[in-house]
Amino acid sequence: MLKKARLTMSTARGVALVRAMEMARPEAERISSDPYAKAFVNPVNLEGTRLLSAAGVLRLIGVEPMINLAIVREQYIHDLIVAEARAGLDQIVILGAGFDTRAYRIPEIAALPVFEVDHPVTQAEKQAALRKVSAPLPVKHRFVGVDFETDDLGERLRTAGYREDVRTLFVWQGVSMYLTATGIDRTLAFVAEHSAKNSVVVFDYVDTRELEGGEAAMIRFFTGMMGEKVTFGIAQNEIVQFLEARGFTRVRNAHGAEMARPYLIGANARRPMARGVNIVAAIVG
């Protein structure tokens, strides 16, 4: 269990490194901005990776398109969170939060209860890193330590103050592809059965059609660099039926080109982006 937590932190550090690299770009060229990302990154690793990127090495070995995919995914979900908050939310649950810092930097959710769910080991490291950069902890923010192999998610959330009778946004980023089908079903069942009608879940998933195509090696190489292995995916043309069968409606799926359209423009129009990871949002009830 501890080994799995360490692997999860390795993935979280890798994603934080990607966000920190984006912050090193000129402001006019940034797709996503995270002033706290560098708190989780070794400065030597950040500078070394930045130099490799500037020299074109990351593009040469096929990593740069995956980095850009991660950044586009980050901002796409960021914008969805903002839109849902403006439409009216009562609370947010971030499942497998890792080193996500949205609760500290999105003004639209500053007044909302935010429950960050992850392994206690990961959360302890995150809190220590944030203290070093004096990141302000929102008043209604809650860290919910959960060992997903042994703990009851619902019990832990309710103990932390989670309410099942209010509109909730569940953010589940960078997790589904590393779970089993049973783990996916268990999580979606919790969302569908223990949140109010019109609550929303948003998550990214590997499109199995791409795993069988040209993007497969790139996806596996990139995730392997972070110590993970892709264990779950679903074909894009099956995702609507998949979620409707599990109690969700109004499924909105965004594939690679659709995700990229608002962001890979202007100075970023020539940034290569990998395909193979889509983002889906669905409504409870």
PDB file of N, CA and C in Angstrom, residues 141-203:
ATOM      1  N   HIS A 141     -11.512  24.358   3.142  1.00  0.00           N
ATOM      2  CA  HIS A 141     -10.762  23.278   2.514  1.00  0.00           C
ATOM      3  C   HIS A 141     -10.579  22.121   3.486  1.00  0.00           C
ATOM      4  N   ARG A 142     -10.714  20.885   2.971  1.00  0.00           N
ATOM      5  CA  ARG A 142     -10.537  19.706   3.806  1.00  0.00           C
ATOM      6  C   ARG A 142      -9.650  18.685   3.098  1.00  0.00           C
ATOM      7  N   PHE A 143      -8.623  18.206   3.783  1.00  0.00           N
ATOM      8  CA  PHE A 143      -7.845  17.073   3.302  1.00  0.00           C
ATOM      9  C   PHE A 143      -8.501  15.804   3.834  1.00  0.00           C
ATOM     10  N   VAL A 144      -8.858  14.905   2.935  1.00  0.00           N
ATOM     11  CA  VAL A 144      -9.508  13.656   3.319  1.00  0.00           C
ATOM     12  C   VAL A 144      -8.558  12.511   2.983  1.00  0.00           C
ATOM     13  N   GLY A 145      -7.864  12.024   3.995  1.00  0.00           N
ATOM     14  CA  GLY A 145      -6.907  10.946   3.778  1.00  0.00           C
ATOM     15  C   GLY A 145      -7.618   9.619   3.594  1.00  0.00           C
ATOM     16  N   VAL A 146      -7.384   8.972   2.461  1.00  0.00           N
ATOM     17  CA  VAL A 146      -8.048   7.707   2.158  1.00  0.00           C
ATOM     18  C   VAL A 146      -7.044   6.731   1.558  1.00  0.00           C
ATOM     19  N   ASP A 147      -6.967   5.552   2.138  1.00  0.00           N
ATOM     20  CA  ASP A 147      -6.271   4.445   1.497  1.00  0.00           C
ATOM     21  C   ASP A 147      -7.335   3.715   0.688  1.00  0.00           C
ATOM     22  N   PHE A 148      -7.308   3.870  -0.621  1.00  0.00           N
ATOM     23  CA  PHE A 148      -8.383   3.361  -1.466  1.00  0.00           C
ATOM     24  C   PHE A 148      -8.501   1.840  -1.414  1.00  0.00           C
ATOM     25  N   GLU A 149      -7.449   1.156  -0.942  1.00  0.00           N
ATOM     26  CA  GLU A 149      -7.492  -0.299  -0.870  1.00  0.00           C
ATOM     27  C   GLU A 149      -8.202  -0.797   0.382  1.00  0.00           C
ATOM     28  N   THR A 150      -8.266   0.030   1.423  1.00  0.00           N
ATOM     29  CA  THR A 150      -8.813  -0.452   2.695  1.00  0.00           C
ATOM     30  C   THR A 150      -9.910   0.428   3.283  1.00  0.00           C
ATOM     31  N   ASP A 151      -9.948   1.706   2.955  1.00  0.00           N
ATOM     32  CA  ASP A 151     -10.878   2.634   3.594  1.00  0.00           C
ATOM     33  C   ASP A 151     -12.182   2.772   2.816  1.00  0.00           C
ATOM     34  N   ASP A 152     -13.233   3.160   3.521  1.00  0.00           N
ATOM     35  CA  ASP A 152     -14.528   3.445   2.911  1.00  0.00           C
ATOM     36  C   ASP A 152     -14.568   4.925   2.532  1.00  0.00           C
ATOM     37  N   LEU A 153     -14.613   5.216   1.230  1.00  0.00           N
ATOM     38  CA  LEU A 153     -14.571   6.598   0.749  1.00  0.00           C
ATOM     39  C   LEU A 153     -15.720   7.417   1.318  1.00  0.00           C
ATOM     40  N   GLY A 154     -16.928   6.874   1.279  1.00  0.00           N
ATOM     41  CA  GLY A 154     -18.083   7.611   1.762  1.00  0.00           C
ATOM     42  C   GLY A 154     -17.968   7.959   3.232  1.00  0.00           C
ATOM     43  N   GLU A 155     -17.533   7.008   4.022  1.00  0.00           N
ATOM     44  CA  GLU A 155     -17.384   7.246   5.460  1.00  0.00           C
ATOM     45  C   GLU A 155     -16.373   8.352   5.724  1.00  0.00           C
ATOM     46  N   ARG A 156     -15.247   8.294   5.026  1.00  0.00           N
ATOM     47  CA  ARG A 156     -14.207   9.313   5.216  1.00  0.00           C
ATOM     48  C   ARG A 156     -14.710  10.699   4.806  1.00  0.00           C
ATOM     49  N   LEU A 157     -15.408  10.767   3.691  1.00  0.00           N
ATOM     50  CA  LEU A 157     -15.923  12.056   3.230  1.00  0.00           C
ATOM     51  C   LEU A 157     -16.962  12.624   4.192  1.00  0.00           C
ATOM     52  N   ARG A 158     -17.884  11.777   4.619  1.00  0.00           N
ATOM     53  CA  ARG A 158     -18.926  12.261   5.532  1.00  0.00           C
ATOM     54  C   ARG A 158     -18.328  12.750   6.846  1.00  0.00           C
ATOM     55  N   THR A 159     -17.310  12.056   7.327  1.00  0.00           N
ATOM     56  CA  THR A 159     -16.636  12.484   8.553  1.00  0.00           C
ATOM     57  C   THR A 159     -16.016  13.867   8.378  1.00  0.00           C
ATOM     58  N   ALA A 160     -15.568  14.159   7.155  1.00  0.00           N
ATOM     59  CA  ALA A 160     -14.933  15.453   6.867  1.00  0.00           C
ATOM     60  C   ALA A 160     -15.945  16.564   6.603  1.00  0.00           C
ATOM     61  N   GLY A 161     -17.238  16.212   6.563  1.00  0.00           N
ATOM     62  CA  GLY A 161     -18.263  17.233   6.357  1.00  0.00           C
ATOM     63  C   GLY A 161     -18.950  17.198   5.007  1.00  0.00           C
ATOM     64  N   TYR A 162     -18.645  16.187   4.197  1.00  0.00           N
ATOM     65  CA  TYR A 162     -19.276  16.062   2.881  1.00  0.00           C
ATOM     66  C   TYR A 162     -20.785  15.875   3.025  1.00  0.00           C
ATOM     67  N   ARG A 163     -21.538  16.549   2.144  1.00  0.00           N
ATOM     68  CA  ARG A 163     -22.993  16.435   2.141  1.00  0.00           C
ATOM     69  C   ARG A 163     -23.471  15.760   0.856  1.00  0.00           C
ATOM     70  N   GLU A 164     -24.401  14.834   1.008  1.00  0.00           N
ATOM     71  CA  GLU A 164     -24.938  14.107  -0.140  1.00  0.00           C
ATOM     72  C   GLU A 164     -26.141  14.802  -0.761  1.00  0.00           C
ATOM     73  N   ASP A 165     -26.631  15.862  -0.125  1.00  0.00           N
ATOM     74  CA  ASP A 165     -27.879  16.489  -0.566  1.00  0.00           C
ATOM     75  C   ASP A 165     -27.670  17.802  -1.310  1.00  0.00           C
ATOM     76  N   VAL A 166     -26.440  18.116  -1.701  1.00  0.00           N
ATOM     77  CA  VAL A 166     -26.179  19.380  -2.397  1.00  0.00           C
ATOM     78  C   VAL A 166     -25.426  19.110  -3.698  1.00  0.00           C
ATOM     79  N   ARG A 167     -25.497  20.075  -4.613  1.00  0.00           N
ATOM     80  CA  ARG A 167     -24.864  19.907  -5.929  1.00  0.00           C
ATOM     81  C   ARG A 167     -23.342  19.923  -5.790  1.00  0.00           C
ATOM     82  N   THR A 168     -22.733  18.886  -6.290  1.00  0.00           N
ATOM     83  CA  THR A 168     -21.298  18.655  -6.103  1.00  0.00           C
ATOM     84  C   THR A 168     -20.612  18.458  -7.444  1.00  0.00           C
ATOM     85  N   LEU A 169     -19.403  18.952  -7.550  1.00  0.00           N
ATOM     86  CA  LEU A 169     -18.552  18.657  -8.702  1.00  0.00           C
ATOM     87  C   LEU A 169     -17.453  17.717  -8.243  1.00  0.00           C
ATOM     88  N   PHE A 170     -17.355  16.563  -8.902  1.00  0.00           N
ATOM     89  CA  PHE A 170     -16.285  15.605  -8.644  1.00  0.00           C
ATOM     90  C   PHE A 170     -15.243  15.742  -9.749  1.00  0.00           C
ATOM     91  N   VAL A 171     -14.032  16.076  -9.376  1.00  0.00           N
ATOM     92  CA  VAL A 171     -12.919  16.187 -10.324  1.00  0.00           C
ATOM     93  C   VAL A 171     -12.035  14.964 -10.124  1.00  0.00           C
ATOM     94  N   TRP A 172     -11.839  14.228 -11.208  1.00  0.00           N
ATOM     95  CA  TRP A 172     -11.146  12.929 -11.129  1.00  0.00           C
ATOM     96  C   TRP A 172     -10.119  12.891 -12.264  1.00  0.00           C
ATOM     97  N   GLN A 173      -9.038  13.602 -12.086  1.00  0.00           N
ATOM     98  CA  GLN A 173      -8.072  13.809 -13.168  1.00  0.00           C
ATOM     99  C   GLN A 173      -6.841  12.925 -13.000  1.00  0.00           C
ATOM    100  N   GLY A 174      -6.436  12.304 -14.117  1.00  0.00           N
ATOM    101  CA  GLY A 174      -5.196  11.540 -14.119  1.00  0.00           C
ATOM    102  C   GLY A 174      -5.228  10.302 -13.257  1.00  0.00           C
ATOM    103  N   VAL A 175      -6.401   9.694 -13.109  1.00  0.00           N
ATOM    104  CA  VAL A 175      -6.541   8.539 -12.218  1.00  0.00           C
ATOM    105  C   VAL A 175      -7.101   7.314 -12.930  1.00  0.00           C
ATOM    106  N   SER A 176      -8.144   7.492 -13.733  1.00  0.00           N
ATOM    107  CA  SER A 176      -8.894   6.347 -14.255  1.00  0.00           C
ATOM    108  C   SER A 176      -8.018   5.359 -15.016  1.00  0.00           C
ATOM    109  N   MET A 177      -7.023   5.867 -15.727  1.00  0.00           N
ATOM    110  CA  MET A 177      -6.204   4.981 -16.555  1.00  0.00           C
ATOM    111  C   MET A 177      -5.298   4.044 -15.761  1.00  0.00           C
ATOM    112  N   TYR A 178      -5.182   4.290 -14.456  1.00  0.00           N
ATOM    113  CA  TYR A 178      -4.324   3.452 -13.625  1.00  0.00           C
ATOM    114  C   TYR A 178      -5.128   2.533 -12.707  1.00  0.00           C
ATOM    115  N   LEU A 179      -6.451   2.500 -12.873  1.00  0.00           N
ATOM    116  CA  LEU A 179      -7.313   1.669 -12.039  1.00  0.00           C
ATOM    117  C   LEU A 179      -7.762   0.423 -12.788  1.00  0.00           C
ATOM    118  N   THR A 180      -8.382  -0.486 -12.049  1.00  0.00           N
ATOM    119  CA  THR A 180      -9.029  -1.641 -12.662  1.00  0.00           C
ATOM    120  C   THR A 180     -10.462  -1.262 -13.015  1.00  0.00           C
ATOM    121  N   ALA A 181     -11.105  -2.088 -13.817  1.00  0.00           N
ATOM    122  CA  ALA A 181     -12.509  -1.842 -14.151  1.00  0.00           C
ATOM    123  C   ALA A 181     -13.365  -1.840 -12.890  1.00  0.00           C
ATOM    124  N   THR A 182     -13.016  -2.696 -11.926  1.00  0.00           N
ATOM    125  CA  THR A 182     -13.750  -2.738 -10.657  1.00  0.00           C
ATOM    126  C   THR A 182     -13.597  -1.428  -9.900  1.00  0.00           C
ATOM    127  N   GLY A 183     -12.388  -0.891  -9.884  1.00  0.00           N
ATOM    128  CA  GLY A 183     -12.147   0.387  -9.212  1.00  0.00           C
ATOM    129  C   GLY A 183     -12.914   1.523  -9.861  1.00  0.00           C
ATOM    130  N   ILE A 184     -12.994   1.511 -11.180  1.00  0.00           N
ATOM    131  CA  ILE A 184     -13.764   2.525 -11.910  1.00  0.00           C
ATOM    132  C   ILE A 184     -15.238   2.448 -11.514  1.00  0.00           C
ATOM    133  N   ASP A 185     -15.792   1.238 -11.549  1.00  0.00           N
ATOM    134  CA  ASP A 185     -17.207   1.064 -11.225  1.00  0.00           C
ATOM    135  C   ASP A 185     -17.511   1.468  -9.788  1.00  0.00           C
ATOM    136  N   ARG A 186     -16.611   1.135  -8.877  1.00  0.00           N
ATOM    137  CA  ARG A 186     -16.836   1.468  -7.469  1.00  0.00           C
ATOM    138  C   ARG A 186     -16.895   2.984  -7.272  1.00  0.00           C
ATOM    139  N   THR A 187     -15.997   3.695  -7.917  1.00  0.00           N
ATOM    140  CA  THR A 187     -15.961   5.155  -7.770  1.00  0.00           C
ATOM    141  C   THR A 187     -17.181   5.805  -8.405  1.00  0.00           C
ATOM    142  N   LEU A 188     -17.518   5.392  -9.617  1.00  0.00           N
ATOM    143  CA  LEU A 188     -18.683   5.970 -10.289  1.00  0.00           C
ATOM    144  C   LEU A 188     -19.974   5.649  -9.541  1.00  0.00           C
ATOM    145  N   ALA A 189     -20.047   4.463  -8.948  1.00  0.00           N
ATOM    146  CA  ALA A 189     -21.231   4.103  -8.169  1.00  0.00           C
ATOM    147  C   ALA A 189     -21.374   5.016  -6.959  1.00  0.00           C
ATOM    148  N   PHE A 190     -20.248   5.337  -6.325  1.00  0.00           N
ATOM    149  CA  PHE A 190     -20.316   6.249  -5.182  1.00  0.00           C
ATOM    150  C   PHE A 190     -20.853   7.608  -5.619  1.00  0.00           C
ATOM    151  N   VAL A 191     -20.330   8.130  -6.716  1.00  0.00           N
ATOM    152  CA  VAL A 191     -20.769   9.442  -7.200  1.00  0.00           C
ATOM    153  C   VAL A 191     -22.258   9.413  -7.531  1.00  0.00           C
ATOM    154  N   ALA A 192     -22.697   8.387  -8.247  1.00  0.00           N
ATOM    155  CA  ALA A 192     -24.092   8.312  -8.684  1.00  0.00           C
ATOM    156  C   ALA A 192     -25.062   8.110  -7.523  1.00  0.00           C
ATOM    157  N   GLU A 193     -24.633   7.388  -6.496  1.00  0.00           N
ATOM    158  CA  GLU A 193     -25.536   7.013  -5.406  1.00  0.00           C
ATOM    159  C   GLU A 193     -25.443   7.919  -4.185  1.00  0.00           C
ATOM    160  N   HIS A 194     -24.392   8.716  -4.096  1.00  0.00           N
ATOM    161  CA  HIS A 194     -24.174   9.497  -2.875  1.00  0.00           C
ATOM    162  C   HIS A 194     -23.937  10.978  -3.160  1.00  0.00           C
ATOM    163  N   SER A 195     -24.560  11.476  -4.209  1.00  0.00           N
ATOM    164  CA  SER A 195     -24.522  12.918  -4.474  1.00  0.00           C
ATOM    165  C   SER A 195     -25.878  13.349  -5.008  1.00  0.00           C
ATOM    166  N   ALA A 196     -26.166  14.631  -4.884  1.00  0.00           N
ATOM    167  CA  ALA A 196     -27.479  15.143  -5.273  1.00  0.00           C
ATOM    168  C   ALA A 196     -27.665  15.116  -6.790  1.00  0.00           C
ATOM    169  N   LYS A 197     -28.916  15.093  -7.199  1.00  0.00           N
ATOM    170  CA  LYS A 197     -29.236  15.178  -8.624  1.00  0.00           C
ATOM    171  C   LYS A 197     -28.630  16.450  -9.211  1.00  0.00           C
ATOM    172  N   ASN A 198     -28.137  16.343 -10.429  1.00  0.00           N
ATOM    173  CA  ASN A 198     -27.475  17.427 -11.158  1.00  0.00           C
ATOM    174  C   ASN A 198     -26.044  17.689 -10.691  1.00  0.00           C
ATOM    175  N   SER A 199     -25.538  16.841  -9.808  1.00  0.00           N
ATOM    176  CA  SER A 199     -24.103  16.898  -9.523  1.00  0.00           C
ATOM    177  C   SER A 199     -23.349  16.474 -10.779  1.00  0.00           C
ATOM    178  N   VAL A 200     -22.061  16.780 -10.824  1.00  0.00           N
ATOM    179  CA  VAL A 200     -21.267  16.572 -12.038  1.00  0.00           C
ATOM    180  C   VAL A 200     -19.999  15.793 -11.704  1.00  0.00           C
ATOM    181  N   VAL A 201     -19.628  14.879 -12.580  1.00  0.00           N
ATOM    182  CA  VAL A 201     -18.314  14.247 -12.496  1.00  0.00           C
ATOM    183  C   VAL A 201     -17.564  14.546 -13.784  1.00  0.00           C
ATOM    184  N   VAL A 202     -16.305  14.912 -13.662  1.00  0.00           N
ATOM    185  CA  VAL A 202     -15.455  15.118 -14.834  1.00  0.00           C
ATOM    186  C   VAL A 202     -14.189  14.303 -14.643  1.00  0.00           C
ATOM    187  N   PHE A 203     -13.817  13.561 -15.672  1.00  0.00           N
ATOM    188  CA  PHE A 203     -12.582  12.782 -15.590  1.00  0.00           C
ATOM    189  C   PHE A 203     -12.002  12.569 -16.978  1.00  0.00           C
TER     190      PHE A 203
END
